[in-house]
Amino acid sequence: MNVLLLGGGGREHALAWKLAQSPSLTALYAAPGNPGIAECAKLVTINADNHEAVALFCKVNDIALVVVGPEAPLVDGLADSMRAEGIAVFGPSQAAAQLEGSKGFTKDLCERAGIPTGAYVRTTALDEARAALTRFQPPYVLKADGLAAGKGVVIAEGIEQAEIALADMFGGQFGEAGAEVVIEEFLSGEEASFFALTDGETILPFGTAQDHKRVGEGDVGPNTGGMGAYSPAPVLTAELQQRAIDEIIRPTVETMRAEGMPYSGVLYAGLMLTADGPKLIEYNCRFGDPECQVLMMRFQGDLVKVMLACAKGELAGIEAQFAEDTALTVVMAAKGYPGSAEKGGVINLGEAEAEGAKVFHAGTAMKDGALVANGGRVLNVTAMGANVTEAQAAAYRAVDAVQFESGFCRRDIGWREIERENNR
Ligand code: AMP
Ligand code: GLY
């Protein structure tokens, strides 16, 4: 069976690597891909914005499944265009992708379905937003409604800072995404991610993870797309996972179906583990990056088969097996990230993969025969171990084997869980 994978980051390299191991795969194509993905797929130039071109490519190349990595094409309706042409696609429709594409949509859905989440107000007017602040306690959580490449959330310590942030949002800081704003109750607790595949009806739990969003060690400094992650996340105990399914995932899937927007694909729930139990912070309609990298290290089944079953509404009876060991990934970024990152720095992967570690390419390119940095997050150095402590040690041994002068990474990925392992 032939598969087309769309995307070109570390998440897609991990997906490509796993898809390429599937017994049911004949040929894997990827667009745009990257030099790492090129090792396991044939790179092709198709623009995901051009739905007709994607469909035509699929027809000509007998593609049985399209796997969409990032959220933007899904929010843009690519999955609908594929389905209209009779092409199976892993990823939700435009209507269902609103779960990521509109924070207000998700908050309203939570309210209708009784899903635990922070109290909120959504508004399209600055004066109304400012007035609404008085209904919340500091710190104030302010979110641009639409997609803002992970940058649309501001946590303001005081009212003045909140008012400035609101003025910026309505002033166009996040473009169209900020034309509507959600103000939300601040939730305290530890964050963890829960993943489930669903075909709109069957729910298949697909692992847990925790990531480190801040650029600095100890989780300080500006937000990033994620500087590292590990899976599983032991804080999400079996009991908490069951609560997440019963109280958050299932009501979401059922409500979406009942309202004529069945959700198909991966549902990635960002959870806050509060004193009252898990509460939804946000949904994403795609795998996390770099969470996907650690999930794929642990996933043991035939990914083509599972994704195709999901796409075709045949998930009932399908199982997902994951290694019990922990996978941990360290993001090597280019200096300057998350601000303007230095491009073109030469990378030598050396013996990084010698001990079973895997280096996924996130933002790399080939230039004059050399591998160079071509983005903020550049490499995802990923390793396995019996627990987080051991997986971390293995990942940093691999990191230390990489030569990347203009890069940097955090040295403490997994610290929270390692502290708990030390105290056990
Ligand atoms: P989001 O893009 O919605 O994931 O938000 C980015 C980050 O902001 C989250 O990972 C949390 O760390 C934080 N955050 C978002 N919403 C809340 C909330 N209601 N309470 C506390 N922290 C939040
Ligand atoms: N690592 C966070 C995300 O993919 O949204």
JSON list of C-alpha atoms and ligand atoms in Angstrom, two decimals, residues 103 141 143 153 155 184-187 191 213 223 272 281-282, ligand 1:
[
{"chain": "A", "resi": 103, "resn": "LYS", "atom": "CA", "xyz": [-10.14, 27.99, 21.39]},
{"chain": "A", "resi": 141, "resn": "VAL", "atom": "CA", "xyz": [-4.85, 33.69, 31.02]},
{"chain": "A", "resi": 143, "resn": "LYS", "atom": "CA", "xyz": [-5.70, 33.44, 24.40]},
{"chain": "A", "resi": 153, "resn": "VAL", "atom": "CA", "xyz": [-1.34, 32.42, 24.86]},
{"chain": "A", "resi": 155, "resn": "ILE", "atom": "CA", "xyz": [-0.27, 34.57, 31.11]},
{"chain": "A", "resi": 184, "resn": "GLU", "atom": "CA", "xyz": [-9.72, 31.93, 31.06]},
{"chain": "A", "resi": 185, "resn": "GLU", "atom": "CA", "xyz": [-9.44, 30.90, 34.68]},
{"chain": "A", "resi": 186, "resn": "PHE", "atom": "CA", "xyz": [-5.85, 30.06, 35.65]},
{"chain": "A", "resi": 187, "resn": "LEU", "atom": "CA", "xyz": [-5.54, 26.39, 36.52]},
{"chain": "A", "resi": 191, "resn": "GLU", "atom": "CA", "xyz": [0.52, 19.52, 32.91]},
{"chain": "A", "resi": 213, "resn": "LYS", "atom": "CA", "xyz": [7.73, 24.26, 26.80]},
{"chain": "A", "resi": 223, "resn": "ASN", "atom": "CA", "xyz": [7.72, 29.60, 25.53]},
{"chain": "A", "resi": 272, "resn": "MET", "atom": "CA", "xyz": [-3.92, 20.19, 33.86]},
{"chain": "A", "resi": 281, "resn": "ILE", "atom": "CA", "xyz": [-6.31, 23.12, 28.83]},
{"chain": "A", "resi": 282, "resn": "GLU", "atom": "CA", "xyz": [-6.48, 22.66, 25.10]},
{"chain": "B", "resi": 1, "resn": "AMP", "atom": "P1", "xyz": [-1.96, 26.37, 25.07]},
{"chain": "B", "resi": 1, "resn": "AMP", "atom": "O1", "xyz": [-1.42, 26.94, 23.79]},
{"chain": "B", "resi": 1, "resn": "AMP", "atom": "O2", "xyz": [-3.45, 26.53, 25.25]},
{"chain": "B", "resi": 1, "resn": "AMP", "atom": "O3", "xyz": [-1.44, 24.98, 25.35]},
{"chain": "B", "resi": 1, "resn": "AMP", "atom": "O4", "xyz": [-1.29, 27.21, 26.23]},
{"chain": "B", "resi": 1, "resn": "AMP", "atom": "C1", "xyz": [0.10, 27.28, 26.34]},
{"chain": "B", "resi": 1, "resn": "AMP", "atom": "C2", "xyz": [0.48, 27.07, 27.77]},
{"chain": "B", "resi": 1, "resn": "AMP", "atom": "O5", "xyz": [-0.11, 28.06, 28.60]},
{"chain": "B", "resi": 1, "resn": "AMP", "atom": "C3", "xyz": [-0.01, 25.74, 28.34]},
{"chain": "B", "resi": 1, "resn": "AMP", "atom": "O6", "xyz": [0.83, 24.68, 28.03]},
{"chain": "B", "resi": 1, "resn": "AMP", "atom": "C4", "xyz": [-0.03, 26.05, 29.81]},
{"chain": "B", "resi": 1, "resn": "AMP", "atom": "O7", "xyz": [1.27, 25.95, 30.35]},
{"chain": "B", "resi": 1, "resn": "AMP", "atom": "C5", "xyz": [-0.44, 27.50, 29.85]},
{"chain": "B", "resi": 1, "resn": "AMP", "atom": "N1", "xyz": [-1.89, 27.59, 30.07]},
{"chain": "B", "resi": 1, "resn": "AMP", "atom": "C6", "xyz": [-2.84, 27.65, 29.13]},
{"chain": "B", "resi": 1, "resn": "AMP", "atom": "N2", "xyz": [-4.05, 27.74, 29.69]},
{"chain": "B", "resi": 1, "resn": "AMP", "atom": "C7", "xyz": [-3.88, 27.75, 31.02]},
{"chain": "B", "resi": 1, "resn": "AMP", "atom": "C8", "xyz": [-4.74, 27.83, 32.15]},
{"chain": "B", "resi": 1, "resn": "AMP", "atom": "N3", "xyz": [-6.06, 27.95, 32.00]},
{"chain": "B", "resi": 1, "resn": "AMP", "atom": "N4", "xyz": [-4.20, 27.81, 33.38]},
{"chain": "B", "resi": 1, "resn": "AMP", "atom": "C9", "xyz": [-2.87, 27.70, 33.53]},
{"chain": "B", "resi": 1, "resn": "AMP", "atom": "N5", "xyz": [-1.99, 27.63, 32.52]},
{"chain": "B", "resi": 1, "resn": "AMP", "atom": "C10", "xyz": [-2.48, 27.65, 31.27]}
]
